[in-house]
Short mmCIF file of the C-alpha atoms (twelve columns), coordinates in Angstrom:
data_MODEL
# 
_entry.id   MODEL 
# 
loop_
_atom_site.group_PDB 
_atom_site.id 
_atom_site.type_symbol 
_atom_site.label_atom_id 
_atom_site.label_alt_id 
_atom_site.label_comp_id 
_atom_site.label_asym_id 
_atom_site.label_seq_id 
_atom_site.Cartn_x 
_atom_site.Cartn_y 
_atom_site.Cartn_z 
_atom_site.pdbx_PDB_model_num 
ATOM 1   C CA . MET A 1   136.380 68.325  85.024 1 
ATOM 2   C CA . ASN A 2   134.500 65.048  87.043 1 
ATOM 3   C CA . LEU A 3   132.957 67.968  88.982 1 
ATOM 4   C CA . TYR A 4   131.962 70.271  85.778 1 
ATOM 5   C CA . MET A 5   130.537 66.746  84.121 1 
ATOM 6   C CA . GLN A 6   128.414 66.034  87.735 1 
ATOM 7   C CA . ARG A 7   127.194 70.036  87.583 1 
ATOM 8   C CA . PHE A 8   126.154 70.916  84.340 1 
ATOM 9   C CA . GLY A 9   125.628 67.620  82.887 1 
ATOM 10  C CA . SER A 10  127.374 65.562  79.482 1 
ATOM 11  C CA . ASN A 11  126.346 67.804  76.888 1 
ATOM 12  C CA . GLU A 12  127.732 70.766  78.817 1 
ATOM 13  C CA . PHE A 13  130.478 69.257  78.960 1 
ATOM 14  C CA . LYS A 14  130.883 68.186  75.294 1 
ATOM 15  C CA . LYS A 15  130.523 71.599  74.477 1 
ATOM 16  C CA . GLN A 16  132.931 73.039  77.185 1 
ATOM 17  C CA . PHE A 17  135.412 70.232  76.103 1 
ATOM 18  C CA . HIS A 18  134.940 68.846  72.742 1 
ATOM 19  C CA . SER A 19  134.743 65.730  74.304 1 
ATOM 20  C CA . LEU A 20  132.601 62.764  75.586 1 
ATOM 21  C CA . THR A 21  134.190 61.562  78.392 1 
ATOM 22  C CA . VAL A 22  136.695 63.108  81.352 1 
ATOM 23  C CA . GLU A 23  139.428 60.909  79.791 1 
ATOM 24  C CA . GLU A 24  139.068 61.985  76.591 1 
ATOM 25  C CA . ALA A 25  139.014 65.555  77.585 1 
ATOM 26  C CA . THR A 26  142.325 65.332  79.655 1 
ATOM 27  C CA . MET A 27  143.918 63.461  76.710 1 
ATOM 28  C CA . LYS A 28  143.111 66.158  74.475 1 
ATOM 29  C CA . ILE A 29  144.759 68.905  76.730 1 
ATOM 30  C CA . LEU A 30  147.522 66.732  77.257 1 
ATOM 31  C CA . GLU A 31  148.456 66.285  73.648 1 
ATOM 32  C CA . GLU A 32  147.626 70.270  73.469 1 
ATOM 33  C CA . ILE A 33  150.265 71.005  75.794 1 
ATOM 34  C CA . GLU A 34  152.823 68.788  74.343 1 
ATOM 35  C CA . ALA A 35  152.475 70.291  71.073 1 
ATOM 36  C CA . TRP A 36  153.125 73.495  72.950 1 
ATOM 37  C CA . ALA A 37  155.932 72.540  74.712 1 
ATOM 38  C CA . LYS A 38  157.924 70.920  71.014 1 
ATOM 39  C CA . ASP A 39  156.287 74.026  68.968 1 
ATOM 40  C CA . PRO A 40  159.978 76.302  69.012 1 
ATOM 41  C CA . SER A 41  157.384 79.286  67.527 1 
ATOM 42  C CA . LYS A 42  155.243 79.094  70.816 1 
ATOM 43  C CA . LYS A 43  155.850 81.402  73.973 1 
ATOM 44  C CA . MET A 44  155.610 80.803  76.968 1 
ATOM 45  C CA . SER A 45  152.703 83.285  77.700 1 
ATOM 46  C CA . ASP A 46  150.974 80.721  75.108 1 
ATOM 47  C CA . TYR A 47  150.484 78.040  77.717 1 
ATOM 48  C CA . ARG A 48  146.808 76.991  77.907 1 
ATOM 49  C CA . TYR A 49  146.326 77.828  81.777 1 
ATOM 50  C CA . ILE A 50  148.533 81.016  82.335 1 
ATOM 51  C CA . ARG A 51  145.727 83.055  83.535 1 
ATOM 52  C CA . GLU A 52  145.285 80.881  86.216 1 
ATOM 53  C CA . LYS A 53  149.106 81.569  87.230 1 
ATOM 54  C CA . HIS A 54  149.986 84.046  89.927 1 
ATOM 55  C CA . ASP A 55  150.437 87.445  88.809 1 
ATOM 56  C CA . TYR A 56  154.590 87.102  89.633 1 
ATOM 57  C CA . GLN A 57  154.589 84.184  87.637 1 
ATOM 58  C CA . VAL A 58  152.769 85.771  84.713 1 
ATOM 59  C CA . LYS A 59  154.866 88.960  84.990 1 
ATOM 60  C CA . ALA A 60  158.255 86.782  84.745 1 
ATOM 61  C CA . VAL A 61  156.872 84.737  81.867 1 
ATOM 62  C CA . LEU A 62  155.869 87.721  79.970 1 
ATOM 63  C CA . GLU A 63  159.576 89.470  80.311 1 
ATOM 64  C CA . SER A 64  161.149 85.809  79.564 1 
ATOM 65  C CA . ASP A 65  159.128 86.136  76.175 1 
ATOM 66  C CA . LEU A 66  160.184 90.005  75.691 1 
ATOM 67  C CA . ILE A 67  163.709 88.753  75.948 1 
ATOM 68  C CA . VAL A 68  163.405 85.912  73.166 1 
ATOM 69  C CA . GLU A 69  162.171 88.484  71.021 1 
ATOM 70  C CA . ILE A 70  164.736 90.941  71.526 1 
ATOM 71  C CA . THR A 71  167.554 88.082  71.296 1 
ATOM 72  C CA . GLU A 72  165.973 86.573  68.061 1 
ATOM 73  C CA . ILE A 73  166.027 90.324  65.914 1 
ATOM 74  C CA . LEU A 74  169.514 90.852  67.491 1 
ATOM 75  C CA . THR A 75  170.551 87.495  66.172 1 
ATOM 76  C CA . SER A 76  168.759 87.682  62.780 1 
ATOM 77  C CA . TYR A 77  170.241 91.043  61.596 1 
ATOM 78  C CA . PRO A 78  173.375 91.054  59.413 1 
ATOM 79  C CA . GLY A 79  176.119 91.091  61.558 1 
ATOM 80  C CA . GLY A 80  174.621 90.171  64.421 1 
ATOM 81  C CA . ILE A 81  173.926 92.882  67.247 1 
ATOM 82  C CA . LYS A 82  176.694 94.978  65.567 1 
ATOM 83  C CA . GLY A 83  175.085 95.136  62.674 1 
ATOM 84  C CA . LEU A 84  172.038 97.434  64.119 1 
ATOM 85  C CA . ILE A 85  174.961 100.388 63.470 1 
ATOM 86  C CA . SER A 86  177.243 101.045 60.527 1 
ATOM 87  C CA . GLU A 87  180.199 102.264 60.968 1 
ATOM 88  C CA . GLU A 88  182.607 104.043 58.253 1 
ATOM 89  C CA . PRO A 89  186.396 104.941 58.741 1 
ATOM 90  C CA . ASP A 90  186.567 108.800 57.985 1 
ATOM 91  C CA . ALA A 91  189.189 108.474 55.687 1 
ATOM 92  C CA . TYR A 92  186.117 106.755 52.910 1 
ATOM 93  C CA . ILE A 93  184.335 110.116 53.996 1 
ATOM 94  C CA . THR A 94  186.390 112.806 53.557 1 
ATOM 95  C CA . ASN A 95  188.149 111.341 50.458 1 
ATOM 96  C CA . PRO A 96  186.097 110.737 46.811 1 
ATOM 97  C CA . VAL A 97  186.064 106.795 47.317 1 
ATOM 98  C CA . SER A 98  182.126 106.713 47.251 1 
ATOM 99  C CA . THR A 99  180.673 106.091 43.257 1 
ATOM 100 C CA . PRO A 100 177.387 106.290 43.080 1 
ATOM 101 C CA . LYS A 101 177.279 104.274 39.823 1 
ATOM 102 C CA . LYS A 102 179.997 101.942 38.479 1 
ATOM 103 C CA . ILE A 103 182.887 103.036 37.182 1 
ATOM 104 C CA . THR A 104 185.374 101.272 35.032 1 
ATOM 105 C CA . TYR A 105 188.690 102.043 34.505 1 
ATOM 106 C CA . LYS A 106 191.087 101.269 31.076 1 
ATOM 107 C CA . ARG A 107 194.171 99.424  31.862 1 
ATOM 108 C CA . SER A 108 196.906 101.629 32.743 1 
ATOM 109 C CA . GLN A 109 200.548 101.863 31.521 1 
ATOM 110 C CA . THR A 110 201.356 104.186 33.997 1 
ATOM 111 C CA . LEU A 111 202.564 102.746 37.061 1 
ATOM 112 C CA . VAL A 112 203.339 103.836 40.847 1 
ATOM 113 C CA . ASP A 113 205.720 102.448 42.998 1 
ATOM 114 C CA . GLN A 114 203.986 101.538 46.058 1 
ATOM 115 C CA . GLY A 115 205.484 99.650  48.823 1 
ATOM 116 C CA . GLY A 116 208.239 98.071  46.242 1 
ATOM 117 C CA . GLU A 117 204.913 97.247  44.356 1 
ATOM 118 C CA . GLN A 118 204.189 98.145  40.729 1 
ATOM 119 C CA . LEU A 119 200.848 99.582  40.997 1 
ATOM 120 C CA . GLU A 120 198.397 100.780 38.113 1 
ATOM 121 C CA . LEU A 121 197.539 104.217 37.908 1 
ATOM 122 C CA . LEU A 122 193.536 103.971 36.993 1 
ATOM 123 C CA . SER A 123 192.828 107.478 38.188 1 
ATOM 124 C CA . GLU A 124 193.887 110.739 39.346 1 
ATOM 125 C CA . ARG A 125 192.022 114.129 40.354 1 
ATOM 126 C CA . ASP A 126 193.422 117.434 41.461 1 
ATOM 127 C CA . PHE A 127 191.519 119.424 44.113 1 
ATOM 128 C CA . GLU A 128 192.654 122.859 45.231 1 
ATOM 129 C CA . GLN A 129 196.190 123.481 47.265 1 
ATOM 130 C CA . ASN A 130 198.245 121.494 44.743 1 
ATOM 131 C CA . GLU A 131 196.200 118.325 46.309 1 
ATOM 132 C CA . SER A 132 195.365 115.206 44.063 1 
ATOM 133 C CA . PHE A 133 193.525 111.945 44.717 1 
ATOM 134 C CA . GLN A 134 194.974 108.845 43.298 1 
ATOM 135 C CA . ILE A 135 193.194 105.160 42.519 1 
ATOM 136 C CA . LEU A 136 195.874 102.457 42.001 1 
ATOM 137 C CA . PHE A 137 195.541 98.823  41.149 1 
ATOM 138 C CA . GLY A 138 197.696 95.675  41.266 1 
ATOM 139 C CA . SER A 139 195.950 92.688  39.758 1 
ATOM 140 C CA . GLN A 140 199.397 90.600  40.877 1 
ATOM 141 C CA . GLY A 141 199.106 88.815  37.746 1 
ATOM 142 C CA . SER A 142 195.456 87.176  38.105 1 
ATOM 143 C CA . LEU A 143 193.479 86.982  35.085 1 
ATOM 144 C CA . GLU A 144 190.495 87.563  37.367 1 
ATOM 145 C CA . LEU A 145 191.246 90.473  38.400 1 
ATOM 146 C CA . ASP A 146 192.470 91.903  35.081 1 
ATOM 147 C CA . VAL A 147 188.897 92.332  34.392 1 
ATOM 148 C CA . GLN A 148 188.161 94.258  37.338 1 
ATOM 149 C CA . ARG A 149 189.330 97.851  37.520 1 
ATOM 150 C CA . ALA A 150 185.641 99.109  38.491 1 
ATOM 151 C CA . MET A 151 184.566 100.538 41.545 1 
ATOM 152 C CA . ASP A 152 180.989 100.511 42.306 1 
ATOM 153 C CA . PRO A 153 178.376 100.899 45.340 1 
ATOM 154 C CA . ILE A 154 178.780 97.536  46.434 1 
ATOM 155 C CA . ASP A 155 182.487 97.803  47.018 1 
ATOM 156 C CA . ARG A 156 181.636 99.915  50.327 1 
ATOM 157 C CA . GLU A 157 178.434 97.424  51.264 1 
ATOM 158 C CA . VAL A 158 181.033 94.654  50.978 1 
ATOM 159 C CA . PHE A 159 183.450 96.392  53.148 1 
ATOM 160 C CA . GLY A 160 180.283 97.211  55.828 1 
ATOM 161 C CA . ALA A 161 179.212 93.526  55.651 1 
ATOM 162 C CA . ILE A 162 182.778 92.616  56.751 1 
ATOM 163 C CA . ILE A 163 183.684 94.998  59.596 1 
ATOM 164 C CA . ASN A 164 180.334 94.138  61.064 1 
ATOM 165 C CA . HIS A 165 181.766 90.546  61.557 1 
ATOM 166 C CA . ARG A 166 184.806 91.619  63.278 1 
ATOM 167 C CA . SER A 167 185.446 90.468  66.873 1 
ATOM 168 C CA . THR A 168 187.201 91.692  69.954 1 
ATOM 169 C CA . ASN A 169 190.242 90.666  68.451 1 
ATOM 170 C CA . PHE A 170 190.051 92.923  65.583 1 
ATOM 171 C CA . LEU A 171 191.446 96.166  67.442 1 
ATOM 172 C CA . LYS A 172 194.620 93.959  68.123 1 
ATOM 173 C CA . THR A 173 195.114 91.863  65.175 1 
ATOM 174 C CA . ARG A 174 193.405 93.959  62.201 1 
ATOM 175 C CA . ILE A 175 192.205 90.038  61.282 1 
ATOM 176 C CA . ILE A 176 188.287 89.548  60.440 1 
ATOM 177 C CA . THR A 177 187.320 85.746  60.492 1 
ATOM 178 C CA . VAL A 178 183.684 84.832  58.623 1 
ATOM 179 C CA . LYS A 179 182.093 82.443  56.731 1 
ATOM 180 C CA . LEU A 180 182.141 83.368  53.108 1 
ATOM 181 C CA . GLY A 181 178.500 82.249  52.983 1 
ATOM 182 C CA . GLU A 182 177.347 85.113  55.627 1 
ATOM 183 C CA . LEU A 183 179.057 87.561  53.101 1 
ATOM 184 C CA . VAL A 184 176.915 86.818  50.401 1 
ATOM 185 C CA . ARG A 185 173.563 86.708  52.242 1 
ATOM 186 C CA . ASP A 186 174.261 90.076  54.309 1 
ATOM 187 C CA . VAL A 187 175.441 91.841  50.874 1 
ATOM 188 C CA . HIS A 188 172.673 89.827  48.627 1 
ATOM 189 C CA . GLY A 189 170.143 87.991  50.625 1 
ATOM 190 C CA . GLN A 190 169.772 84.128  50.735 1 
ATOM 191 C CA . ARG A 191 171.579 83.211  47.867 1 
ATOM 192 C CA . LYS A 192 172.997 79.846  47.561 1 
ATOM 193 C CA . SER A 193 174.155 80.016  44.025 1 
ATOM 194 C CA . SER A 194 177.914 78.894  43.687 1 
ATOM 195 C CA . ARG A 195 178.291 82.198  41.553 1 
ATOM 196 C CA . TYR A 196 177.319 84.539  44.209 1 
ATOM 197 C CA . TYR A 197 179.940 82.732  46.127 1 
ATOM 198 C CA . GLN A 198 182.711 83.036  43.260 1 
ATOM 199 C CA . ASN A 199 181.635 86.622  42.551 1 
ATOM 200 C CA . MET A 200 181.875 87.330  46.402 1 
ATOM 201 C CA . ARG A 201 185.841 85.487  46.227 1 
ATOM 202 C CA . ASN A 202 186.756 87.993  43.192 1 
ATOM 203 C CA . ARG A 203 184.823 91.129  44.669 1 
ATOM 204 C CA . LEU A 204 187.398 90.453  48.243 1 
ATOM 205 C CA . ALA A 205 190.357 89.991  45.643 1 
ATOM 206 C CA . LYS A 206 189.616 93.124  43.598 1 
ATOM 207 C CA . LEU A 207 189.329 94.850  47.382 1 
ATOM 208 C CA . ARG A 208 192.907 93.586  48.129 1 
ATOM 209 C CA . SER A 209 193.904 95.324  45.027 1 
ATOM 210 C CA . LEU A 210 192.763 98.950  45.407 1 
ATOM 211 C CA . THR A 211 194.693 101.466 46.999 1 
ATOM 212 C CA . PHE A 212 194.100 104.787 47.484 1 
ATOM 213 C CA . ARG A 213 196.673 107.615 47.807 1 
ATOM 214 C CA . LEU A 214 196.808 111.526 48.390 1 
ATOM 215 C CA . VAL A 215 199.595 113.547 46.941 1 
ATOM 216 C CA . GLN A 216 200.214 117.306 48.222 1 
ATOM 217 C CA . GLU A 217 202.749 119.626 46.602 1 
ATOM 218 C CA . GLY A 218 204.255 116.053 44.415 1 
ATOM 219 C CA . LYS A 219 204.596 114.462 48.557 1 
ATOM 220 C CA . GLU A 220 202.520 111.893 49.758 1 
ATOM 221 C CA . THR A 221 200.740 112.148 52.624 1 
ATOM 222 C CA . ALA A 222 198.124 109.370 53.156 1 
ATOM 223 C CA . VAL A 223 197.970 105.667 51.537 1 
ATOM 224 C CA . PHE A 224 195.221 103.836 52.461 1 
ATOM 225 C CA . GLY A 225 192.615 101.058 50.951 1 
ATOM 226 C CA . PHE A 226 190.014 98.341  51.952 1 
ATOM 227 C CA . LEU A 227 192.116 95.054  52.271 1 
ATOM 228 C CA . ASP A 228 195.493 93.960  53.093 1 
ATOM 229 C CA . LYS A 229 195.116 90.066  52.868 1 
ATOM 230 C CA . VAL A 230 192.191 87.222  52.591 1 
ATOM 231 C CA . GLU A 231 192.651 83.735  53.127 1 
ATOM 232 C CA . TYR A 232 190.417 80.826  52.794 1 
ATOM 233 C CA . TYR A 233 190.129 77.469  54.923 1 
ATOM 234 C CA . ASP A 234 187.286 75.200  55.431 1 
ATOM 235 C CA . GLU A 235 185.781 74.148  58.338 1 
ATOM 236 C CA . ASP A 236 183.513 71.615  58.886 1 
ATOM 237 C CA . SER A 237 183.098 71.591  55.336 1 
ATOM 238 C CA . THR A 238 182.365 75.409  55.489 1 
ATOM 239 C CA . GLU A 239 184.298 77.882  53.617 1 
ATOM 240 C CA . ILE A 240 186.014 80.637  55.932 1 
ATOM 241 C CA . ALA A 241 187.534 83.628  55.021 1 
ATOM 242 C CA . GLU A 242 190.145 85.354  57.109 1 
ATOM 243 C CA . ILE A 243 190.220 89.306  56.134 1 
ATOM 244 C CA . THR A 244 193.356 91.221  56.934 1 
ATOM 245 C CA . ILE A 245 191.582 94.909  57.137 1 
ATOM 246 C CA . ASN A 246 194.276 97.642  55.833 1 
ATOM 247 C CA . SER A 247 196.541 99.136  58.581 1 
ATOM 248 C CA . TYR A 248 195.656 102.588 57.682 1 
ATOM 249 C CA . VAL A 249 192.035 101.947 58.102 1 
ATOM 250 C CA . HIS A 250 192.131 99.898  60.943 1 
ATOM 251 C CA . GLN A 251 194.283 102.500 62.807 1 
ATOM 252 C CA . GLN A 252 191.064 104.933 62.201 1 
ATOM 253 C CA . PHE A 253 189.250 102.291 63.633 1 
ATOM 254 C CA . VAL A 254 191.139 102.038 66.761 1 
ATOM 255 C CA . GLU A 255 191.830 105.788 67.154 1 
ATOM 256 C CA . ARG A 256 187.383 106.055 66.811 1 
ATOM 257 C CA . GLN A 257 188.330 108.251 63.599 1 
ATOM 258 C CA . THR A 258 185.102 106.613 62.412 1 
ATOM 259 C CA . THR A 259 181.752 107.937 61.932 1 
ATOM 260 C CA . LYS A 260 178.367 105.896 62.918 1 
ATOM 261 C CA . ILE A 261 174.413 105.751 61.985 1 
ATOM 262 C CA . TYR A 262 171.979 103.467 62.589 1 
ATOM 263 C CA . SER A 263 171.833 100.843 59.860 1 
ATOM 264 C CA . GLU A 264 167.933 100.861 60.286 1 
ATOM 265 C CA . MET A 265 167.969 104.461 58.438 1 
ATOM 266 C CA . LEU A 266 170.236 103.574 55.826 1 
ATOM 267 C CA . GLN A 267 167.742 101.080 54.783 1 
ATOM 268 C CA . GLY A 268 165.076 103.937 53.859 1 
ATOM 269 C CA . LEU A 269 167.497 105.300 51.502 1 
ATOM 270 C CA . SER A 270 167.132 103.875 47.835 1 
ATOM 271 C CA . ASN A 271 169.891 106.375 46.238 1 
ATOM 272 C CA . ASN A 272 173.452 105.512 46.545 1 
ATOM 273 C CA . VAL A 273 174.362 109.153 46.729 1 
ATOM 274 C CA . SER A 274 172.059 109.566 49.640 1 
ATOM 275 C CA . ARG A 275 174.037 106.538 51.366 1 
ATOM 276 C CA . SER A 276 177.006 108.410 50.856 1 
ATOM 277 C CA . ILE A 277 176.050 111.963 51.356 1 
ATOM 278 C CA . VAL A 278 174.718 111.146 54.939 1 
ATOM 279 C CA . PHE A 279 177.828 109.464 56.457 1 
ATOM 280 C CA . ILE A 280 179.347 112.947 55.194 1 
ATOM 281 C CA . LEU A 281 176.954 115.167 57.060 1 
ATOM 282 C CA . GLN A 282 176.780 112.942 60.176 1 
ATOM 283 C CA . LYS A 283 180.569 113.652 60.549 1 
ATOM 284 C CA . GLU A 284 179.919 116.947 60.070 1 
ATOM 285 C CA . ARG A 285 176.974 117.283 62.290 1 
ATOM 286 C CA . PHE A 286 179.076 114.846 65.482 1 
ATOM 287 C CA . ALA A 287 182.145 116.686 65.088 1 
ATOM 288 C CA . GLU A 288 181.503 120.445 64.489 1 
ATOM 289 C CA . TYR A 289 178.495 121.332 66.581 1 
ATOM 290 C CA . SER A 290 177.293 121.291 70.342 1 
ATOM 291 C CA . GLN A 291 173.652 120.010 70.712 1 
ATOM 292 C CA . GLU A 292 173.400 123.840 72.258 1 
ATOM 293 C CA . SER A 293 174.126 125.011 68.880 1 
ATOM 294 C CA . ILE A 294 172.326 122.547 66.846 1 
ATOM 295 C CA . ALA A 295 169.238 123.337 68.724 1 
ATOM 296 C CA . LEU A 296 169.573 127.178 67.435 1 
ATOM 297 C CA . ASP A 297 169.183 126.324 63.848 1 
ATOM 298 C CA . GLU A 298 171.968 127.649 62.762 1 
ATOM 299 C CA . GLU A 299 172.644 126.709 58.771 1 
ATOM 300 C CA . GLN A 300 175.635 125.344 58.016 1 
ATOM 301 C CA . GLN A 301 177.701 126.124 54.699 1 
ATOM 302 C CA . TYR A 302 178.736 123.431 52.239 1 
ATOM 303 C CA . ASP A 303 179.696 124.536 48.643 1 
ATOM 304 C CA . TYR A 304 179.674 122.088 45.284 1 
ATOM 305 C CA . GLY A 305 183.120 121.907 45.651 1 
ATOM 306 C CA . PHE A 306 182.796 119.931 49.444 1 
ATOM 307 C CA . PHE A 307 180.859 117.567 47.966 1 
ATOM 308 C CA . ASN A 308 182.612 117.080 44.554 1 
ATOM 309 C CA . ARG A 309 185.877 116.440 46.940 1 
ATOM 310 C CA . ARG A 310 184.389 113.211 48.722 1 
ATOM 311 C CA . ILE A 311 182.077 112.030 45.990 1 
ATOM 312 C CA . THR A 312 183.452 110.587 42.328 1 
ATOM 313 C CA . PHE A 313 180.415 111.358 40.171 1 
ATOM 314 C CA . ASN A 314 179.490 109.864 36.828 1 
ATOM 315 C CA . THR A 315 179.701 113.106 35.293 1 
ATOM 316 C CA . ARG A 316 181.573 116.298 35.678 1 
ATOM 317 C CA . ASN A 317 178.846 118.657 34.449 1 
ATOM 318 C CA . GLN A 318 178.449 120.836 37.982 1 
ATOM 319 C CA . GLU A 319 175.010 121.786 37.542 1 
ATOM 320 C CA . THR A 320 173.679 117.834 36.663 1 
ATOM 321 C CA . ASN A 321 175.833 116.705 39.976 1 
ATOM 322 C CA . MET A 322 174.119 119.662 42.433 1 
ATOM 323 C CA . GLY A 323 170.705 118.004 41.042 1 
ATOM 324 C CA . ILE A 324 171.799 114.745 41.946 1 
ATOM 325 C CA . ILE A 325 173.066 116.092 45.563 1 
ATOM 326 C CA . GLU A 326 169.485 118.031 46.039 1 
ATOM 327 C CA . MET A 327 167.898 115.121 45.310 1 
ATOM 328 C CA . ALA A 328 169.662 113.248 47.847 1 
ATOM 329 C CA . LEU A 329 169.552 115.794 50.427 1 
ATOM 330 C CA . GLN A 330 165.463 115.584 49.970 1 
ATOM 331 C CA . GLU A 331 165.661 111.954 50.713 1 
ATOM 332 C CA . ILE A 332 167.530 112.155 53.477 1 
ATOM 333 C CA . ILE A 333 165.361 114.503 54.655 1 
ATOM 334 C CA . GLY A 334 162.187 112.760 53.969 1 
ATOM 335 C CA . ASN A 335 163.593 109.723 56.109 1 
ATOM 336 C CA . ASN A 336 164.295 111.918 59.034 1 
ATOM 337 C CA . ILE A 337 167.939 111.261 58.918 1 
ATOM 338 C CA . CYS A 338 170.687 113.708 60.178 1 
ATOM 339 C CA . ILE A 339 169.394 117.173 58.633 1 
ATOM 340 C CA . LYS A 340 165.808 118.687 58.847 1 
ATOM 341 C CA . ASP A 341 165.853 121.153 56.205 1 
ATOM 342 C CA . TYR A 342 168.519 123.045 53.717 1 
ATOM 343 C CA . ARG A 343 167.877 125.603 51.066 1 
ATOM 344 C CA . ARG A 344 170.091 126.004 47.882 1 
ATOM 345 C CA . VAL A 345 171.302 129.337 46.813 1 
ATOM 346 C CA . GLN A 346 173.465 128.363 43.382 1 
ATOM 347 C CA . ASP A 347 176.531 126.282 44.106 1 
ATOM 348 C CA . VAL A 348 175.923 126.446 47.573 1 
ATOM 349 C CA . PHE A 349 173.684 124.432 50.053 1 
ATOM 350 C CA . TYR A 350 172.733 125.751 53.291 1 
ATOM 351 C CA . VAL A 351 172.094 123.103 56.077 1 
ATOM 352 C CA . LYS A 352 169.900 122.650 59.503 1 
ATOM 353 C CA . PHE A 353 171.191 119.566 61.406 1 
ATOM 354 C CA . LEU A 354 168.666 117.662 63.651 1 
ATOM 355 C CA . PRO A 355 169.562 118.143 67.149 1 
ATOM 356 C CA . ILE A 356 172.032 115.206 68.342 1 
ATOM 357 C CA . THR A 357 169.794 113.083 70.929 1 
ATOM 358 C CA . ASP A 358 170.886 111.415 74.239 1 
ATOM 359 C CA . MET A 359 170.691 108.145 72.598 1 
ATOM 360 C CA . GLU A 360 172.769 109.254 69.388 1 
ATOM 361 C CA . LEU A 361 174.883 110.572 71.757 1 
ATOM 362 C CA . ALA A 362 175.488 106.751 73.853 1 
ATOM 363 C CA . ASP A 363 175.131 104.522 70.441 1 
ATOM 364 C CA . LEU A 364 177.248 106.810 68.244 1 
ATOM 365 C CA . GLY A 365 179.639 108.676 69.963 1 
ATOM 366 C CA . PRO A 366 182.234 109.462 71.095 1 
ATOM 367 C CA . ILE A 367 181.650 113.587 70.496 1 
ATOM 368 C CA . LYS A 368 182.489 116.277 73.596 1 
ATOM 369 C CA . LEU A 369 179.220 118.399 73.752 1 
ATOM 370 C CA . GLN A 370 179.854 121.981 75.480 1 
# 
């Protein structure tokens, strides 16, 4: 700067450095650099003299900034890096656990003995081949649970939020430990009200109390639920939930009997039925067809009974439900997820799947392709 002052004079120096003296200009630059160093929002590439560095230094700085950006995206996403992929056990996809809207059940006088515990039979749906699907409820004497004989789309959302917080010990222990506030944030956003915390406790208690039972020709073929146990403790004035996942569902995670989809894709779906159907069709897409057969634009056939077997609709009117399914398929196609086209002929949908990409195969597998 001394040389600049000598060569161009004080007027040009003032225009260039917005200072009257070299000392004043030096002080301003040092203050600017200090402010840059202390500002957590600033990147290394924001350094005042980055352009004067060697090419290899500039490259290293840009790579560091990129790593920081990616890390911030992953850590800010609900559930961290695992939250980038939503994963559901097949038991929830192949059975009518999904409810597009809230369904409230009346107190039932019919009791079913399940593992020595008397559970209320809230609902029973009959299917083909003498098979039925039962929804059971055990309040365990809790007054709070007495008013919670209901199912809604948030049940699956809460379970998904819990699963996103699983650690490497989950496959061995079935236990997921998570801050209660993080579950509230994942499901409801940044809510601080104690009401949301109590609602989450009630929700977890309800998920513990719901049991699903498959019966075929009078014999029990499968029993599963959401949670087997929920306990709370404080850690540094923070409420922690220690959640034990249902054993049947846990075994499906162990054996990879699950279906995955990118969470970002689900965010584009506004219809709860769409969110259920996209998992149903994603399972079909990965399980049944190779890349080659999908690329041939082969239509796959799914009738009304296929969807009705997997979703609990709020009405029994088939034509109404067919319209709901069709709207969901249109939204899924509009978001470029899973399927690229469909056509409806009476009560049958003919679906064309999108090809499975190499990235999907790596992220969402396993799948055996011929």
